[in-house]
Short mmCIF file of C-alpha atoms and ligand atoms in Angstrom, two decimals:
data_model
loop_
_atom_site.label_atom_id
_atom_site.label_comp_id
_atom_site.label_asym_id
_atom_site.label_seq_id
_atom_site.Cartn_x
_atom_site.Cartn_y
_atom_site.Cartn_z
CA MET W 2 0.00 0.00 0.00
CA ALA W 3 1.46 3.40 -1.00
CA GLY W 4 2.67 5.65 1.82
CA LYS W 5 2.77 2.83 4.37
CA THR W 6 5.71 2.97 6.82
CA THR W 7 6.16 0.03 9.16
CA THR W 8 8.38 1.18 11.98
CA TYR W 9 7.83 -1.03 15.01
CA ARG W 10 8.06 -4.81 15.40
CA ILE W 11 6.03 -6.64 18.03
CA GLY W 12 6.85 -10.34 18.53
CA TYR W 13 4.14 -12.70 19.76
CA ALA W 14 4.68 -16.07 21.44
CA LEU W 15 1.27 -17.72 21.63
CA ALA W 16 -0.29 -21.16 21.36
CA PRO W 17 -1.74 -22.07 17.92
CA LYS W 18 -5.33 -21.71 19.21
CA LYS W 19 -4.59 -18.27 20.58
CA ILE W 20 -2.88 -17.23 17.33
CA GLN W 21 -5.98 -18.27 15.45
CA SER W 22 -8.34 -16.27 17.66
CA PHE W 23 -6.14 -13.25 18.39
CA ILE W 24 -3.89 -12.67 15.36
CA GLN W 25 -6.78 -12.07 12.98
CA PRO W 26 -6.22 -10.37 9.59
CA SER W 27 -8.30 -7.40 10.82
CA LEU W 28 -5.80 -6.85 13.67
CA VAL W 29 -2.71 -7.48 11.54
CA ASN W 30 -3.95 -5.03 8.89
CA LEU W 31 -4.92 -2.26 11.26
CA ALA W 32 -1.66 -2.57 13.17
CA GLU W 33 0.30 -2.46 9.92
CA GLU W 34 -1.56 0.64 8.73
CA ARG W 35 -0.48 2.30 11.96
CA GLY W 36 3.17 1.29 11.67
CA ILE W 37 3.29 -1.96 13.63
CA GLU W 38 4.37 -5.35 12.33
CA LEU W 39 3.26 -8.42 14.29
CA ILE W 40 5.96 -11.11 14.15
CA PRO W 41 5.48 -14.76 15.21
CA ILE W 42 8.12 -15.97 17.69
CA GLN W 43 9.33 -19.59 17.61
CA PRO W 44 9.38 -20.52 21.31
CA THR W 45 11.74 -23.47 20.78
CA LYS W 46 14.44 -21.29 19.17
CA PRO W 47 16.65 -18.80 21.03
CA LEU W 48 14.95 -15.44 21.36
CA ILE W 49 18.14 -13.52 20.63
CA ASP W 50 18.28 -15.16 17.17
CA GLN W 51 14.81 -13.75 16.47
CA LEU W 52 15.65 -10.11 17.15
CA PRO W 53 15.04 -7.36 16.31
CA PHE W 54 11.74 -6.57 17.93
CA ASP W 55 10.65 -3.62 20.06
CA CYS W 56 8.29 -5.57 22.25
CA LEU W 57 7.28 -9.13 22.99
CA ILE W 58 3.81 -10.30 24.01
CA HIS W 59 3.34 -13.87 25.19
CA LYS W 60 1.12 -16.56 26.73
CA LEU W 61 2.78 -19.97 26.75
CA SER W 62 3.18 -22.29 29.68
CA ASP W 63 6.06 -24.57 28.59
CA PRO W 64 8.67 -24.43 31.43
CA GLU W 65 11.62 -24.24 29.00
CA TRP W 66 10.04 -21.30 27.27
CA ILE W 67 9.39 -19.55 30.61
CA ASN W 68 13.06 -20.07 31.57
CA GLN W 69 14.24 -18.62 28.32
CA LEU W 70 11.87 -15.67 28.74
CA ARG W 71 13.03 -14.96 32.31
CA GLN W 72 16.66 -14.88 31.15
CA PHE W 73 15.76 -12.66 28.23
CA VAL W 74 13.93 -10.20 30.52
CA SER W 75 16.98 -9.84 32.77
CA GLN W 76 19.48 -9.59 29.88
CA HIS W 77 17.48 -7.22 27.62
CA PRO W 78 15.89 -4.52 29.76
CA ASP W 79 15.67 -2.35 26.62
CA ILE W 80 13.05 -4.65 25.04
CA VAL W 81 9.60 -4.43 26.58
CA VAL W 82 8.19 -7.81 27.56
CA ILE W 83 4.44 -7.76 28.14
CA ASP W 84 4.09 -9.01 30.84
CA ASN W 85 6.63 -10.04 33.46
CA PRO W 86 6.38 -13.84 34.06
CA ASP W 87 6.50 -13.39 37.87
CA ALA W 88 3.53 -11.01 37.80
CA ILE W 89 1.61 -13.46 35.59
CA ASP W 90 2.36 -16.33 38.02
CA ARG W 91 0.50 -14.52 40.75
CA ILE W 92 -2.80 -14.77 38.89
CA HIS W 93 -2.29 -18.46 38.14
CA ASN W 94 -3.30 -19.13 41.74
CA ARG W 95 -6.83 -18.32 42.90
CA ILE W 96 -5.64 -17.29 46.37
CA THR W 97 -2.80 -14.94 45.41
CA MET W 98 -4.82 -13.46 42.52
CA LEU W 99 -7.25 -11.85 45.00
CA GLU W 100 -4.93 -11.21 47.95
CA PHE W 101 -4.19 -7.56 47.28
CA PHE W 102 -7.81 -6.42 47.26
CA ASN W 103 -7.83 -4.91 50.76
CA GLU W 104 -5.07 -2.53 49.70
CA LEU W 105 -6.78 -1.24 46.57
CA ASN W 106 -8.39 1.79 48.26
CA ILE W 107 -11.22 2.47 45.89
CA ALA W 108 -12.45 6.01 46.45
CA HIS W 109 -15.81 5.48 44.74
CA GLU W 110 -19.12 5.37 46.66
CA VAL W 111 -19.76 1.97 45.06
CA SER W 112 -17.91 -0.64 47.10
CA LEU W 113 -15.66 -3.49 46.02
CA GLY W 114 -14.60 -6.75 47.62
CA VAL W 115 -14.01 -10.43 47.02
CA PRO W 116 -16.23 -13.33 48.14
CA LYS W 117 -15.22 -15.15 51.29
CA GLN W 118 -13.05 -18.12 50.39
CA VAL W 119 -10.93 -20.80 52.01
CA PHE W 120 -7.97 -22.78 50.79
CA VAL W 121 -8.27 -26.57 50.98
CA GLU W 122 -5.01 -28.43 50.61
CA SER W 123 -6.52 -31.87 50.08
CA PRO W 124 -9.94 -33.54 50.36
CA GLU W 125 -8.87 -34.98 53.76
CA SER W 126 -8.46 -31.50 55.25
CA LEU W 127 -11.80 -30.36 53.80
CA PHE W 128 -14.07 -30.57 56.83
CA ASP W 129 -11.61 -28.83 59.16
CA SER W 130 -11.25 -25.94 56.73
CA VAL W 131 -14.99 -25.43 56.43
CA ALA W 132 -15.61 -25.63 60.16
CA VAL W 133 -12.69 -23.36 61.08
CA LYS W 134 -13.42 -20.59 58.63
CA GLY W 135 -17.21 -20.78 58.90
CA ILE W 136 -17.92 -20.55 55.20
CA LYS W 137 -21.62 -20.57 54.20
CA PHE W 138 -23.36 -22.78 51.60
CA PRO W 139 -23.76 -22.71 48.68
CA VAL W 140 -20.08 -22.62 47.74
CA ILE W 141 -18.11 -23.09 44.53
CA ALA W 142 -15.16 -25.48 44.59
CA LYS W 143 -12.53 -24.07 42.22
CA PRO W 144 -9.13 -25.60 41.44
CA LEU W 145 -6.38 -23.59 43.16
CA LEU W 146 -4.41 -23.39 39.95
CA ALA W 147 -5.84 -21.20 37.21
CA ASN W 148 -3.15 -22.04 34.68
CA GLY W 149 -5.11 -22.38 31.46
CA THR W 150 -5.59 -26.16 31.48
CA ALA W 151 -9.09 -27.58 30.98
CA GLY W 152 -8.94 -28.92 34.56
CA SER W 153 -8.30 -25.44 35.95
CA HIS W 154 -11.78 -24.38 34.72
CA GLN W 155 -13.56 -27.43 36.17
CA MET W 156 -15.80 -26.19 39.01
CA SER W 157 -18.48 -27.61 41.29
CA LEU W 158 -21.37 -25.79 42.86
CA VAL W 159 -21.84 -27.38 46.27
CA PHE W 160 -25.20 -26.89 48.03
CA ASN W 161 -24.54 -28.59 51.37
CA GLU W 162 -22.19 -30.79 53.40
CA GLU W 163 -23.38 -33.88 51.57
CA GLY W 164 -22.22 -32.21 48.37
CA LEU W 165 -18.76 -31.72 49.88
CA LYS W 166 -18.56 -35.47 50.45
CA GLU W 167 -19.42 -36.05 46.77
CA LEU W 168 -16.74 -33.65 45.58
CA LYS W 169 -14.17 -35.34 43.32
CA VAL W 170 -10.92 -33.43 43.50
CA ASN W 171 -7.35 -34.65 43.25
CA SER W 172 -5.40 -31.49 43.93
CA ALA W 173 -5.58 -28.34 46.06
CA PHE W 174 -8.68 -26.21 45.61
CA ILE W 175 -10.60 -23.33 47.12
CA LEU W 176 -14.15 -23.08 48.39
CA GLN W 177 -15.63 -19.71 47.56
CA GLU W 178 -19.03 -18.56 48.81
CA PHE W 179 -21.57 -18.36 46.01
CA VAL W 180 -23.17 -14.91 45.86
CA ASN W 181 -26.53 -14.33 44.13
CA HIS W 182 -25.95 -11.73 41.42
CA GLY W 183 -28.83 -11.86 38.91
CA GLY W 184 -27.27 -14.37 36.48
CA VAL W 185 -24.97 -11.86 34.78
CA ILE W 186 -21.26 -11.15 35.24
CA PHE W 187 -19.32 -8.11 34.12
CA LYS W 188 -16.12 -8.94 32.29
CA VAL W 189 -13.67 -6.06 32.33
CA TYR W 190 -10.97 -6.28 29.66
CA VAL W 191 -7.77 -4.36 30.30
CA ALA W 192 -5.02 -3.62 27.74
CA GLY W 193 -2.77 -1.10 29.47
CA GLN W 194 -4.79 2.05 29.98
CA HIS W 195 -7.57 0.81 27.65
CA ILE W 196 -10.54 -0.66 29.48
CA GLN W 197 -13.79 -2.18 28.32
CA CYS W 198 -16.60 -3.78 30.34
CA VAL W 199 -19.07 -6.27 28.82
CA LYS W 200 -21.94 -8.35 30.18
CA ARG W 201 -21.83 -12.15 30.08
CA LYS W 202 -24.03 -15.05 31.06
CA SER W 203 -23.39 -16.43 34.55
CA LEU W 204 -24.81 -19.02 36.94
CA PRO W 205 -28.43 -18.24 37.89
CA ASP W 206 -29.36 -17.12 41.41
CA ILE W 207 -30.00 -19.88 43.93
CA SER W 208 -33.26 -19.57 45.84
CA ASP W 209 -33.81 -20.96 49.37
CA GLU W 210 -36.16 -23.48 47.73
CA LYS W 211 -33.40 -24.78 45.51
CA LEU W 212 -31.05 -24.97 48.48
CA GLY W 213 -33.51 -27.33 50.15
CA SER W 214 -33.75 -29.60 47.08
CA PRO W 215 -32.14 -33.08 47.02
CA VAL W 216 -29.39 -31.92 44.63
CA ASN W 217 -26.11 -31.72 46.55
CA LEU W 218 -23.64 -30.78 43.87
CA LEU W 219 -23.51 -29.55 40.25
CA SER W 220 -20.39 -29.55 38.09
CA PHE W 221 -19.76 -26.95 35.39
CA SER W 222 -17.02 -25.40 33.28
CA GLN W 223 -16.52 -22.04 31.50
CA ILE W 224 -20.13 -20.98 31.93
CA SER W 225 -19.45 -17.39 30.80
CA ASN W 226 -17.57 -18.43 27.69
CA VAL W 227 -20.74 -18.96 25.65
CA THR W 228 -21.34 -18.38 21.98
CA ALA W 229 -23.73 -15.75 20.62
CA GLN W 230 -26.12 -18.66 19.91
CA ASP W 231 -26.32 -19.56 23.63
CA GLN W 232 -26.89 -15.92 24.55
CA ARG W 233 -30.07 -15.94 22.44
CA ASP W 234 -31.78 -18.20 24.98
CA GLU W 235 -34.85 -16.19 26.03
CA GLY W 236 -34.37 -16.27 29.80
CA VAL W 237 -30.68 -15.45 29.50
CA SER W 238 -31.18 -12.57 27.08
CA LYS W 239 -33.81 -11.04 29.41
CA LEU W 240 -31.38 -11.14 32.35
CA MET W 241 -28.63 -9.68 30.17
CA GLU W 242 -30.95 -6.91 29.04
CA ILE W 243 -32.06 -5.83 32.51
CA ALA W 244 -28.61 -5.96 34.10
CA GLU W 245 -27.13 -2.49 34.37
CA LEU W 246 -23.43 -2.06 33.72
CA PRO W 247 -21.47 -0.80 36.74
CA PRO W 248 -20.67 2.94 36.67
CA LEU W 249 -17.90 3.62 34.14
CA SER W 250 -15.85 5.74 36.55
CA PHE W 251 -15.90 2.85 39.04
CA VAL W 252 -14.88 0.26 36.44
CA ASN W 253 -12.03 2.50 35.26
CA GLU W 254 -10.79 3.14 38.79
CA VAL W 255 -10.86 -0.54 39.74
CA ALA W 256 -9.17 -1.62 36.50
CA SER W 257 -6.38 0.91 36.70
CA LYS W 258 -5.70 0.26 40.39
CA MET W 259 -5.65 -3.50 39.72
CA ARG W 260 -3.23 -2.94 36.85
CA GLN W 261 -0.85 -1.07 39.15
CA ALA W 262 -1.21 -3.57 41.99
CA LEU W 263 -0.79 -6.64 39.78
CA LYS W 264 1.87 -4.98 37.59
CA LEU W 265 0.15 -6.38 34.53
CA ASN W 266 -1.07 -4.86 31.27
CA LEU W 267 -3.01 -7.66 29.58
CA PHE W 268 -5.78 -9.26 31.63
CA ASN W 269 -9.47 -9.31 32.28
CA PHE W 270 -11.45 -9.75 35.48
CA ASP W 271 -14.93 -11.01 36.29
CA MET W 272 -17.05 -8.92 38.59
CA ILE W 273 -20.52 -9.59 40.00
CA ARG W 274 -23.00 -7.31 41.76
CA ASP W 275 -24.10 -8.75 45.09
CA GLY W 276 -27.89 -9.09 44.77
CA SER W 277 -28.45 -8.61 48.49
CA ALA W 278 -26.16 -5.69 49.21
CA GLY W 279 -27.04 -2.64 47.10
CA ASP W 280 -24.02 -1.27 45.34
CA GLN W 281 -21.52 -3.92 46.36
CA TYR W 282 -19.39 -5.51 43.63
CA LEU W 283 -17.20 -8.56 44.04
CA VAL W 284 -14.26 -9.66 41.88
CA ILE W 285 -14.37 -13.44 41.40
CA ASP W 286 -11.71 -14.19 38.77
CA ILE W 287 -8.73 -12.67 36.95
CA ASN W 288 -7.41 -14.07 33.65
CA TYR W 289 -4.13 -13.40 31.90
CA PHE W 290 -4.24 -12.51 28.17
CA PRO W 291 -7.93 -13.46 27.77
CA GLY W 292 -9.94 -13.79 24.57
CA TYR W 293 -9.66 -10.15 23.44
CA ALA W 294 -11.20 -10.92 20.06
CA LYS W 295 -14.57 -11.34 21.84
CA MET W 296 -14.39 -7.69 22.88
CA PRO W 297 -16.01 -5.13 20.55
CA SER W 298 -13.41 -3.08 18.58
CA TYR W 299 -10.59 -5.28 19.83
CA GLU W 300 -8.40 -4.37 16.84
CA THR W 301 -8.46 -0.65 17.63
CA ILE W 302 -7.98 -1.13 21.36
CA LEU W 303 -5.03 -3.53 20.96
CA THR W 304 -3.38 -1.39 18.27
CA ASP W 305 -3.70 1.69 20.51
CA PHE W 306 -2.11 -0.32 23.29
CA PHE W 307 0.76 -1.50 21.05
CA LEU W 308 1.42 2.12 20.09
CA ASP W 309 1.46 3.11 23.78
CA ILE W 310 4.18 0.51 24.37
CA VAL W 311 6.45 1.26 21.47
CA GLN W 312 6.10 5.00 21.97
CA HIS W 313 6.97 4.49 25.67
CA LYS W 314 3.78 5.94 27.08
CA PRO W 315 3.90 6.18 30.89
CA SER W 316 0.66 4.18 31.07
CA VAL W 317 2.45 0.90 30.30
CA VAL W 318 3.67 -1.26 33.21
CA SER W 319 7.21 -2.22 32.17
CA ASN W 320 9.56 -5.27 32.46
CA ASP W 321 11.08 -4.30 35.76
CA SER W 322 7.56 -4.34 37.18
CA GLU W 323 7.46 -0.59 37.69
CA THR W 324 5.28 1.89 35.84
CA VAL W 325 7.66 3.92 33.70
N1 ATP Y 406 -18.42 -16.49 44.10
C1 ATP Y 406 -19.23 -16.65 43.08
N2 ATP Y 406 -20.56 -16.38 43.21
C2 ATP Y 406 -21.41 -16.56 42.18
N3 ATP Y 406 -21.03 -17.03 40.97
C3 ATP Y 406 -19.74 -17.32 40.77
C4 ATP Y 406 -18.77 -17.14 41.82
N4 ATP Y 406 -17.58 -17.54 41.34
C5 ATP Y 406 -17.77 -17.94 40.08
N5 ATP Y 406 -19.07 -17.81 39.73
C6 ATP Y 406 -19.64 -18.19 38.43
O1 ATP Y 406 -18.85 -19.26 37.92
C7 ATP Y 406 -18.19 -18.88 36.71
C8 ATP Y 406 -16.81 -19.49 36.66
O2 ATP Y 406 -16.02 -19.06 37.75
P1 ATP Y 406 -14.58 -18.44 37.48
O3 ATP Y 406 -14.73 -17.20 36.68
O4 ATP Y 406 -13.88 -18.34 38.77
O5 ATP Y 406 -13.96 -19.62 36.58
P2 ATP Y 406 -12.91 -19.64 35.39
O6 ATP Y 406 -12.91 -21.00 34.82
O7 ATP Y 406 -11.61 -19.11 35.90
O8 ATP Y 406 -13.54 -18.61 34.34
P3 ATP Y 406 -12.84 -18.00 32.99
O9 ATP Y 406 -13.39 -18.79 31.86
O10 ATP Y 406 -13.33 -16.57 33.03
O11 ATP Y 406 -11.38 -18.12 33.21
C9 ATP Y 406 -18.20 -17.34 36.73
O12 ATP Y 406 -18.13 -16.80 35.46
C10 ATP Y 406 -19.56 -17.08 37.39
O13 ATP Y 406 -20.59 -17.31 36.45
O1 I3S Y 407 -7.08 -20.56 28.27
P1 I3S Y 407 -6.92 -19.93 29.61
O2 I3S Y 407 -5.51 -19.54 29.97
O3 I3S Y 407 -7.63 -20.66 30.69
O4 I3S Y 407 -7.62 -18.53 29.50
C1 I3S Y 407 -8.98 -18.38 29.18
C2 I3S Y 407 -9.56 -17.41 30.21
O5 I3S Y 407 -9.60 -18.06 31.46
C3 I3S Y 407 -10.94 -16.96 29.81
O6 I3S Y 407 -11.35 -15.98 30.72
C4 I3S Y 407 -10.95 -16.41 28.39
O7 I3S Y 407 -12.26 -16.07 28.03
P2 I3S Y 407 -12.86 -14.58 28.19
O8 I3S Y 407 -12.10 -13.64 27.32
O9 I3S Y 407 -14.28 -14.79 27.78
O10 I3S Y 407 -12.68 -14.27 29.66
C5 I3S Y 407 -10.45 -17.45 27.41
O11 I3S Y 407 -10.47 -16.86 26.14
P3 I3S Y 407 -10.39 -17.72 24.77
O12 I3S Y 407 -11.07 -19.03 25.04
O13 I3S Y 407 -11.12 -16.85 23.77
O14 I3S Y 407 -8.94 -17.82 24.50
C6 I3S Y 407 -9.05 -17.86 27.75
O15 I3S Y 407 -8.18 -16.74 27.60
MG1 MG Y 408 -14.07 -16.36 34.98
MG1 MG Y 409 -10.49 -17.67 35.01
#
């Protein structure tokens, strides 16, 4: 195309499925028009042989790759790596991902918290943990590790103690109190200073009647990751329609404070509105490098973010885990 000047190179190290969903022609073309070339990185080859690039974005879990990346980060502070592997590790654990919430200091009149949760090291220690911490049913059993495997999304909604006995788990997990929230979650996508909040299908509210039913436990996985087809279900679309998005100023404040606290640029978080507590929102999950292509105008938002990085905008959280 005449007049086109590609100046910056951004390397990406992603799994094939992620490349397919994220590196779409619409993103590649828009980025190129605005002076950015997106370059695939071969994770099995030395990174230094794949230079030059101005920035590297990544989401791969292979330990050898992570080692190589860690070394690269310490040896090439001039090249921006989005994001630091240590900061990403923190949100691969459902306890550490929510630990910093008390320090967030949200100034807004709308309040923010996290549901009560307990760590359970093994099924044998289960009953002690519940008794000691006094958690209330219903609860959701979530794998401790949120590392992108199918198993890490495998959850169980537990209605009572009998349900706990039926729980089939083979590694550490958490029990998190289930909070009625009108069947809709708010997914807030963050790409540096760019923030977008969307509504998604969630688990329906649980009435006292249902709590008294003979069902003790229900298993589920990736309930909010539904297709447009699923969202057309009449009951679901009604709930989605009536749910009001949280105030924009609140969403922006929470997202930018989380970004600073987590020292991450590319993530999303799931937030619910407590149905029994007025304007009380709870963060239930944080995901690294989520499915941005599901977000409206993802090409523009991600290209704006890439430009922020390569033009060294102060809004980007950098390699050394400090905001530059
Ligand atoms: N404490 C809670 N109270 C009510 N509903 C919840 C709670 N925690 C989770 N949920 C519901 O369960 C779903 C899955 O939980 P969570 O987001 O923790 O799992 P995940 O597998 O990490 O999700 P993702 O696909 O976003 O990574 C949420 O989207 C929401 O619908
Ligand atoms: O594959 P892992 O590392 O588990 O990460 C997933 C996240 O947990 C999900 O939150 C992403 O979906 P959303 O973008 O709808 O949150 C989901 O998006 P995707 O399925 O479109 O890639 C994944 O990023
Ligand atoms: Mg989630
Ligand atoms: Mg998650």
